mmCIF file with all atom_site columns, C-alpha atoms in Angstrom:
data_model
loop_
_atom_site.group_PDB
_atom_site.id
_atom_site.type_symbol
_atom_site.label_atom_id
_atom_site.label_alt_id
_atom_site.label_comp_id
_atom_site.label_asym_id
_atom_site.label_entity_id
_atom_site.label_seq_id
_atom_site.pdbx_PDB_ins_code
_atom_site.Cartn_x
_atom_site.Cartn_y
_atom_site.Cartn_z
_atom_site.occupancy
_atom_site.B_iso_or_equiv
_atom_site.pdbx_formal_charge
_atom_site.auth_seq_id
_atom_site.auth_comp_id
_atom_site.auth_asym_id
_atom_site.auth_atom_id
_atom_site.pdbx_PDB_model_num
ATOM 1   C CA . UNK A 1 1   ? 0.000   0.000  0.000  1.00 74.00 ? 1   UNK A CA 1
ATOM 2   C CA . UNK A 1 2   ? 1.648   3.386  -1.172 1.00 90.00 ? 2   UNK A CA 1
ATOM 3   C CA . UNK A 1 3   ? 2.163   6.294  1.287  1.00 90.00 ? 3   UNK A CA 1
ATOM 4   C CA . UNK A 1 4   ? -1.059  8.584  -0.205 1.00 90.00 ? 4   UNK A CA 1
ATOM 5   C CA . UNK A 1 5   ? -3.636  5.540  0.079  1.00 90.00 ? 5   UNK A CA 1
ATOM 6   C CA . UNK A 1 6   ? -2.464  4.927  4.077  1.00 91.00 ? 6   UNK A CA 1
ATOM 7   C CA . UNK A 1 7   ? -2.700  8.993  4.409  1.00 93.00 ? 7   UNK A CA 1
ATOM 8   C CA . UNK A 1 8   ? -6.439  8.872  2.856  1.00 91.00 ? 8   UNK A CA 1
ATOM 9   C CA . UNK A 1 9   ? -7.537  5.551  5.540  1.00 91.00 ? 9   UNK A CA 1
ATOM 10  C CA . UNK A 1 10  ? -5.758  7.311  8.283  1.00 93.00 ? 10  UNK A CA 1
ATOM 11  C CA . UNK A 1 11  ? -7.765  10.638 7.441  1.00 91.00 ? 11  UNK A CA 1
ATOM 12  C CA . UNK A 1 12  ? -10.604 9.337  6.737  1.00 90.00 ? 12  UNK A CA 1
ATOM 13  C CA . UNK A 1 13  ? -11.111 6.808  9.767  1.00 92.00 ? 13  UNK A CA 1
ATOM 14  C CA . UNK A 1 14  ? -10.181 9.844  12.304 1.00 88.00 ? 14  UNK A CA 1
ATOM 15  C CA . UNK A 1 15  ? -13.246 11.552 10.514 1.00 92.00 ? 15  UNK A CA 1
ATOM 16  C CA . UNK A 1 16  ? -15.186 8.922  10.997 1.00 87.00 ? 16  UNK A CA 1
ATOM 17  C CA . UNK A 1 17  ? -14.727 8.131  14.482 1.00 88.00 ? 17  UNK A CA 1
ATOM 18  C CA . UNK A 1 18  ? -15.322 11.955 14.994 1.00 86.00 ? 18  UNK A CA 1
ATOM 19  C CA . UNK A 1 19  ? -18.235 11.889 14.050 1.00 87.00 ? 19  UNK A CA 1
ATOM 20  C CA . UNK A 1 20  ? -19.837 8.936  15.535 1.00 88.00 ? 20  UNK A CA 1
ATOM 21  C CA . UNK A 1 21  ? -18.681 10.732 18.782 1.00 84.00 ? 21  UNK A CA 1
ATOM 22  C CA . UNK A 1 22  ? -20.193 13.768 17.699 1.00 83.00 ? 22  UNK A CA 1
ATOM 23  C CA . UNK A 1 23  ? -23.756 12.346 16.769 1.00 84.00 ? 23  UNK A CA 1
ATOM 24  C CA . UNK A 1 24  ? -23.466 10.142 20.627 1.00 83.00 ? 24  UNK A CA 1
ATOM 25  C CA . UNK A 1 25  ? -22.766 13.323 22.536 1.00 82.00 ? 25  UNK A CA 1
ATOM 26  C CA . UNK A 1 26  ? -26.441 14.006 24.378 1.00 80.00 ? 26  UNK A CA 1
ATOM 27  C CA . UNK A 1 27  ? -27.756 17.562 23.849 1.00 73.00 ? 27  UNK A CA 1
ATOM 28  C CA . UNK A 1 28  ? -26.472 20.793 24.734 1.00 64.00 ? 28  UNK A CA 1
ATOM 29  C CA . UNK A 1 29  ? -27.659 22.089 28.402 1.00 57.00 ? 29  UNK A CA 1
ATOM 30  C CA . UNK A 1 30  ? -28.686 24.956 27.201 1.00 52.00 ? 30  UNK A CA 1
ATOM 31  C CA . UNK A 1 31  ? -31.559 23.367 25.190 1.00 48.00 ? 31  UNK A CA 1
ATOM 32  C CA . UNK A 1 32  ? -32.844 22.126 28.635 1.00 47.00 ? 32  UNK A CA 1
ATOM 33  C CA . UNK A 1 33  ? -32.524 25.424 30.306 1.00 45.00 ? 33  UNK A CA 1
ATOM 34  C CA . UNK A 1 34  ? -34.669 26.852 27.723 1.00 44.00 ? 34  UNK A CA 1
ATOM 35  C CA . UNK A 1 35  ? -37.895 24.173 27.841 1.00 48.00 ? 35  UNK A CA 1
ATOM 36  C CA . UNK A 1 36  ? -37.443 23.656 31.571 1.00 50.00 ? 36  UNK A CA 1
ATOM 37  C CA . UNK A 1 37  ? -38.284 27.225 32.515 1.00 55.00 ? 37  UNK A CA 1
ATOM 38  C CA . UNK A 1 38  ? -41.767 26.839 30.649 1.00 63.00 ? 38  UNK A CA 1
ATOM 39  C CA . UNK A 1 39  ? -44.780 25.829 33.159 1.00 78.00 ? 39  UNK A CA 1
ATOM 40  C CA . UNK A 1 40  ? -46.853 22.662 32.376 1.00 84.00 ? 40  UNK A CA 1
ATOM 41  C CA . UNK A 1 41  ? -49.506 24.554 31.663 1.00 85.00 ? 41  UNK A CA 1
ATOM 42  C CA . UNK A 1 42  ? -47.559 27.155 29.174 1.00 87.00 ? 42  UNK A CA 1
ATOM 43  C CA . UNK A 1 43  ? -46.965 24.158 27.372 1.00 89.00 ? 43  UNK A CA 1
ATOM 44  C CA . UNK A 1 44  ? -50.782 22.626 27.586 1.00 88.00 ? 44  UNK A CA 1
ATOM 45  C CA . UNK A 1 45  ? -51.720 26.122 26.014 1.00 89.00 ? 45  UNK A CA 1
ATOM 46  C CA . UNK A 1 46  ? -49.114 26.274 22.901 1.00 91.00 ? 46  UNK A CA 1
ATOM 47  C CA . UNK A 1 47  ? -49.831 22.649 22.383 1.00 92.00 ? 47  UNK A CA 1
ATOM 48  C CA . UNK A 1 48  ? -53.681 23.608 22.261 1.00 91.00 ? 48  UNK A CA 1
ATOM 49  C CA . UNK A 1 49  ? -53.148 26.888 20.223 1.00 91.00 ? 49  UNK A CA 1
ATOM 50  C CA . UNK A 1 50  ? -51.030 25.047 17.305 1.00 93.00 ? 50  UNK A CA 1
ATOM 51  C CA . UNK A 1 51  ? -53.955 22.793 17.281 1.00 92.00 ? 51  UNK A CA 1
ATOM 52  C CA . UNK A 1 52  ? -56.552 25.249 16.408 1.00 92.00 ? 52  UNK A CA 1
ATOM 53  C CA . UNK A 1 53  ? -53.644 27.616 14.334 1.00 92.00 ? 53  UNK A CA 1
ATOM 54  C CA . UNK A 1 54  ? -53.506 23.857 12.233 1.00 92.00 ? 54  UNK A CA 1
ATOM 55  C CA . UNK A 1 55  ? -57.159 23.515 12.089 1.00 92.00 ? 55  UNK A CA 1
ATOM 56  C CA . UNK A 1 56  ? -57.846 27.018 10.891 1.00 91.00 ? 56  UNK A CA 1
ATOM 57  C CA . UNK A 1 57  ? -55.528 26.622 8.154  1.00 92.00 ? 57  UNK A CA 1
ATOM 58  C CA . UNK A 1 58  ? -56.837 23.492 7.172  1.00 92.00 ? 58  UNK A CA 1
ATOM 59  C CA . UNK A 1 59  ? -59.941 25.316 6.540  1.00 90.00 ? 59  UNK A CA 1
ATOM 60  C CA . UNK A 1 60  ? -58.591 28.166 4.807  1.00 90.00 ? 60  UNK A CA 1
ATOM 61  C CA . UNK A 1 61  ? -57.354 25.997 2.340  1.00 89.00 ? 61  UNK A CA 1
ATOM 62  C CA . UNK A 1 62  ? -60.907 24.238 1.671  1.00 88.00 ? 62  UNK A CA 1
ATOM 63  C CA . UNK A 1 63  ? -61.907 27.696 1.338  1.00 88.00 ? 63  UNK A CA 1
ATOM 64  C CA . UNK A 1 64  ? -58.848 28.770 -0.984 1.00 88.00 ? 64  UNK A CA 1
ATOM 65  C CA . UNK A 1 65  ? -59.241 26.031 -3.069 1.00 86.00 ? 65  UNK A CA 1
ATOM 66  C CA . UNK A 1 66  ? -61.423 26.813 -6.327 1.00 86.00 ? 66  UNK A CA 1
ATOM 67  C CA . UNK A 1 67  ? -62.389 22.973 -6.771 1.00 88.00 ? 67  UNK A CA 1
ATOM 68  C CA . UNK A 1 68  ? -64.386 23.586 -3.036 1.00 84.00 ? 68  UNK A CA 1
ATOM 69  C CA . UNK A 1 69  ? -68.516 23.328 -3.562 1.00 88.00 ? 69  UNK A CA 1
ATOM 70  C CA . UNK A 1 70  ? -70.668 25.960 -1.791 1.00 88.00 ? 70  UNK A CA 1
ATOM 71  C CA . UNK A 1 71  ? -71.352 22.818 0.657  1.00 91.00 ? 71  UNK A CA 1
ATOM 72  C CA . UNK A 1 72  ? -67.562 22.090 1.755  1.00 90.00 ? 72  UNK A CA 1
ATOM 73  C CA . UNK A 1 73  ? -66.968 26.563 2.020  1.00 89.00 ? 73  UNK A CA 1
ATOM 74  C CA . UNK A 1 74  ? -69.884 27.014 4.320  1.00 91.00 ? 74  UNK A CA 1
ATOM 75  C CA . UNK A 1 75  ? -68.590 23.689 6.457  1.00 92.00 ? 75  UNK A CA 1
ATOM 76  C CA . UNK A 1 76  ? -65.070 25.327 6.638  1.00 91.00 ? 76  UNK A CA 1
ATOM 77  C CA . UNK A 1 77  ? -66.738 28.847 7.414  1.00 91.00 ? 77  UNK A CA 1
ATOM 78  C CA . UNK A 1 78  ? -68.768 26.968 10.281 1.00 93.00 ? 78  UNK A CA 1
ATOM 79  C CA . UNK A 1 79  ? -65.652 25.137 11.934 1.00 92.00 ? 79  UNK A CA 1
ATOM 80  C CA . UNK A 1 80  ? -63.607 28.318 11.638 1.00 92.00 ? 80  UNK A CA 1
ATOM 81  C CA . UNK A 1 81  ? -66.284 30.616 13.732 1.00 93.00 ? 81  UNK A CA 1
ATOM 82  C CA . UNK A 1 82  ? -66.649 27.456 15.738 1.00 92.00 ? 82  UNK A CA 1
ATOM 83  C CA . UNK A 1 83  ? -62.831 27.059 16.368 1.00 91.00 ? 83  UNK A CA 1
ATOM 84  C CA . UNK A 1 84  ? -62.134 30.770 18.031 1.00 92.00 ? 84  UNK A CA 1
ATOM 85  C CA . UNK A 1 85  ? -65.856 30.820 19.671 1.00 92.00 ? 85  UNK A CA 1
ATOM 86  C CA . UNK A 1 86  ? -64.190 28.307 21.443 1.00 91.00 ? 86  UNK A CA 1
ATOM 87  C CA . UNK A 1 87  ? -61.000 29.726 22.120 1.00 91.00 ? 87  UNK A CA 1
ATOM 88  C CA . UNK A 1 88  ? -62.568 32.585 23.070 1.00 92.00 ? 88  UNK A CA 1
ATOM 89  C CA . UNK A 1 89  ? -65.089 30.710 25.871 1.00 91.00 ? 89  UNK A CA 1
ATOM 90  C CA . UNK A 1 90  ? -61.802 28.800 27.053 1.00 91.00 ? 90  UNK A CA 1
ATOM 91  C CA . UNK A 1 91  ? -60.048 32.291 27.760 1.00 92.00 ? 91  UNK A CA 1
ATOM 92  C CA . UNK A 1 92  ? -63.151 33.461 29.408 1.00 93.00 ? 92  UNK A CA 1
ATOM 93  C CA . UNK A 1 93  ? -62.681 30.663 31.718 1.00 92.00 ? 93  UNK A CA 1
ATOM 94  C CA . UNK A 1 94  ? -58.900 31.083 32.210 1.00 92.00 ? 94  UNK A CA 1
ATOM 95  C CA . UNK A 1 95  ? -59.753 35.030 33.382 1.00 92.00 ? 95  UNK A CA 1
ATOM 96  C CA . UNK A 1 96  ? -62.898 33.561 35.520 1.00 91.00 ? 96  UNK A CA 1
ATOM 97  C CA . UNK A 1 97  ? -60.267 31.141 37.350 1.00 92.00 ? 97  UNK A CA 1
ATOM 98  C CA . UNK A 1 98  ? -57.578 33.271 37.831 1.00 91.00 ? 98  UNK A CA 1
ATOM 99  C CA . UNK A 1 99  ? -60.404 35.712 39.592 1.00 91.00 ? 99  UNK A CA 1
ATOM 100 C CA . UNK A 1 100 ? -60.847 32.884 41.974 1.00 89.00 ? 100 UNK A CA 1
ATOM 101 C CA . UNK A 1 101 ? -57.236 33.998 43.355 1.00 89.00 ? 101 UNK A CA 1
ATOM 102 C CA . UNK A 1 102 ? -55.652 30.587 41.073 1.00 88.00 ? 102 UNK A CA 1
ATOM 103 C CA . UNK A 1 103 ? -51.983 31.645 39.890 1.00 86.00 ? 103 UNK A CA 1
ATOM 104 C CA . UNK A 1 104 ? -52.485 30.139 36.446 1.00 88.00 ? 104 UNK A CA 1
ATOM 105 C CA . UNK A 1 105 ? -54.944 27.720 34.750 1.00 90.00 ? 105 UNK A CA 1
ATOM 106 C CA . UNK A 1 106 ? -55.534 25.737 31.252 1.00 92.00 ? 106 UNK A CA 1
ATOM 107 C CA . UNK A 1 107 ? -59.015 25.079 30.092 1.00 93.00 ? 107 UNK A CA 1
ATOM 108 C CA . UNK A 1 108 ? -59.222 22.701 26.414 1.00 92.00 ? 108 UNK A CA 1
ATOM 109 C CA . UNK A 1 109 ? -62.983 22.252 25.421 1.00 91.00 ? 109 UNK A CA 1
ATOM 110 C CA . UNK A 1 110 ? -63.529 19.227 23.181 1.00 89.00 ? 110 UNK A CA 1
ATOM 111 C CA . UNK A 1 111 ? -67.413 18.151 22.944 1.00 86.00 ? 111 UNK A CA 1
ATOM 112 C CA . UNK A 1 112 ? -69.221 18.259 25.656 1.00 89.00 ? 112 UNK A CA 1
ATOM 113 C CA . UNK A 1 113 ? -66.488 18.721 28.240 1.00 92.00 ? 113 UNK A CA 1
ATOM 114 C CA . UNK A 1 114 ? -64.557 21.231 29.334 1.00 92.00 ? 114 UNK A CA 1
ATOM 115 C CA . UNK A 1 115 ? -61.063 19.873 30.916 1.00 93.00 ? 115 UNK A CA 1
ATOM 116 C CA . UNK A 1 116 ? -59.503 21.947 33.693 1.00 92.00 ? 116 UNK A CA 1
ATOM 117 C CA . UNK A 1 117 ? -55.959 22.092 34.645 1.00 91.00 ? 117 UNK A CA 1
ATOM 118 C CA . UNK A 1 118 ? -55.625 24.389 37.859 1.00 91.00 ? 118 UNK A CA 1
ATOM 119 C CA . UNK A 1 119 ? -51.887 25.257 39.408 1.00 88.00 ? 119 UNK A CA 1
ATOM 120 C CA . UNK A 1 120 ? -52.314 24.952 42.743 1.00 86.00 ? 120 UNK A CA 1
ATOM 121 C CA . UNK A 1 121 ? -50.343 23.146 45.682 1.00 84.00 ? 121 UNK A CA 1
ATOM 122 C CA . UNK A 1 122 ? -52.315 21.558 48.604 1.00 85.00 ? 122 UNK A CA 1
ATOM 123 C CA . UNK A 1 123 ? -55.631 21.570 46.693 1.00 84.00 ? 123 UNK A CA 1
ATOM 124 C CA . UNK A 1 124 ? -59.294 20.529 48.365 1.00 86.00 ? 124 UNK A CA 1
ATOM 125 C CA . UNK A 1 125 ? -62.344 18.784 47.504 1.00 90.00 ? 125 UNK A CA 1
ATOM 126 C CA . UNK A 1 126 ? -64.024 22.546 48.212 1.00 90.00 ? 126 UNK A CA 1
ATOM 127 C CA . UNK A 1 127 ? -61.293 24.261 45.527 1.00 89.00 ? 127 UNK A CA 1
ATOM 128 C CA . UNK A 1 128 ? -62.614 21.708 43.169 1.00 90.00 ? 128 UNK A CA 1
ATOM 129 C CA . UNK A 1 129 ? -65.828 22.310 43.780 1.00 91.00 ? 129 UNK A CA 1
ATOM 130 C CA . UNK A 1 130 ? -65.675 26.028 43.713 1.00 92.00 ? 130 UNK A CA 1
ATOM 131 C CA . UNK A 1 131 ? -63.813 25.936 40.282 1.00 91.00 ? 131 UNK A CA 1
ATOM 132 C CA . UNK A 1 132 ? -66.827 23.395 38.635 1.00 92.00 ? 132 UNK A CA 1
ATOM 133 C CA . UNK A 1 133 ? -69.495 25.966 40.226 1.00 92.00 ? 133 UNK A CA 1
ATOM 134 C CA . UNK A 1 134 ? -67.711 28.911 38.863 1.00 90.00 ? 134 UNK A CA 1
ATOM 135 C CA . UNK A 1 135 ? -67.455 27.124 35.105 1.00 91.00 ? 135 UNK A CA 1
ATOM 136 C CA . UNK A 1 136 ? -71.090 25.835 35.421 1.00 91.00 ? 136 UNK A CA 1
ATOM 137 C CA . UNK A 1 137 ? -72.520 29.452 36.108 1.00 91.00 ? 137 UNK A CA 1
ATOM 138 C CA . UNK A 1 138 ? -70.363 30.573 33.374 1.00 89.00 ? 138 UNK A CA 1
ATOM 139 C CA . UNK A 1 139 ? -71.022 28.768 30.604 1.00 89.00 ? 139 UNK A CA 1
ATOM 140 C CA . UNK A 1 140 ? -74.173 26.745 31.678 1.00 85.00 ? 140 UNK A CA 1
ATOM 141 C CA . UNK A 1 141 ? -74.959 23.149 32.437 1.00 85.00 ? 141 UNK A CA 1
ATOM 142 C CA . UNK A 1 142 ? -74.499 21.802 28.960 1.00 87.00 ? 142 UNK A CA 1
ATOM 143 C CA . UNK A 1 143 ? -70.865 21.087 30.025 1.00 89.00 ? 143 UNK A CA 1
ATOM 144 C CA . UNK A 1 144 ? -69.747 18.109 31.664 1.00 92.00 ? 144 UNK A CA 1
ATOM 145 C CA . UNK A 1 145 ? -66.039 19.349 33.840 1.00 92.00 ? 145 UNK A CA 1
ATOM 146 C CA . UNK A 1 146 ? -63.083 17.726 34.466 1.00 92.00 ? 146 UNK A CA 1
ATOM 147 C CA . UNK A 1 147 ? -60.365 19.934 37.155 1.00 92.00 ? 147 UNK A CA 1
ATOM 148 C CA . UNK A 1 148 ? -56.998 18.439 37.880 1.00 91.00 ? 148 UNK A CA 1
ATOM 149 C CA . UNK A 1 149 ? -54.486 20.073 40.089 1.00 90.00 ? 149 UNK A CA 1
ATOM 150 C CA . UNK A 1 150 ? -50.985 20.323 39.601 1.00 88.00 ? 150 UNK A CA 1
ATOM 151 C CA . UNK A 1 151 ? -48.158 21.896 41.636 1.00 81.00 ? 151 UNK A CA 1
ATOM 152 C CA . UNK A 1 152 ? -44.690 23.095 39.793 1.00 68.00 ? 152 UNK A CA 1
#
């Protein structure tokens, strides 16, 4: 084996080796700084709103489209409104719960139930009742609710 041909193994096995160590090494710290200092509920909520961003533009596109019927428009139209009534109802309950005295809250309506995520540490059978009440007067008894507690 000539001189140039050992040079090009020995260069290109110390590249290789480099960067199987490279793709082993676990992530950066700073990565974990950065998604640690979110709440649970922070999270819950972006999760929630990229949900409805993804459904909205779903339906913009049915609505964009010029193969869409008068049918499939009006059905797009209908989720849309139906989307941010919601979003706005779920923020209405956020602002109710955080009246209450709660630090911070998540509310995700899907059907017929509204799901409740309250931060607070210690909580009661009264706080949970007190937060269902509160929901139930605000939105009426066509709701069925769900509250979990959570502590950070």
């Amino acid at each position: 084996m000539n001189k140039q041909a050992f040079t090009f193994l020995t260069l290109f096995s110390l590249i290789l080796v480099l960067s199987i160590y490279y793709i082993m090494l676990p992530p950066s710290t700073n990565e974990e700084v950065v998604t640690s200092t979110q709440t649970t509920i922070q999270q819950l909520q972006e999760q929630l709103n990229k949900k409805r961003e993804d459904i909205i533009s779903k339906n913009n596109e049915i609505i964009a489209k010029e193969s869409s019927t008068s049918d499939s428009i009006n059905e797009a139209l209908e989720t849309i409104s139906e989307t941010k009534n919601i979003g706005e109802k779920e923020k209405s309950i956020v602002a109710k719960i955080k009246e209450l005295g709660y630090s911070d809250a998540y509310v995700e309506i899907e059907n017929q139930t509204i799901k409740v995520t309250v931060m607070k540490k210690d909580a009661t059978q009264s706080d949970a009742s007190k937060v269902i009440k509160e929901i139930l007067n605000l939105v009426g008894d066509n709701y069925q609710v769900e509250v979990k507690f959570i502590s950070e």
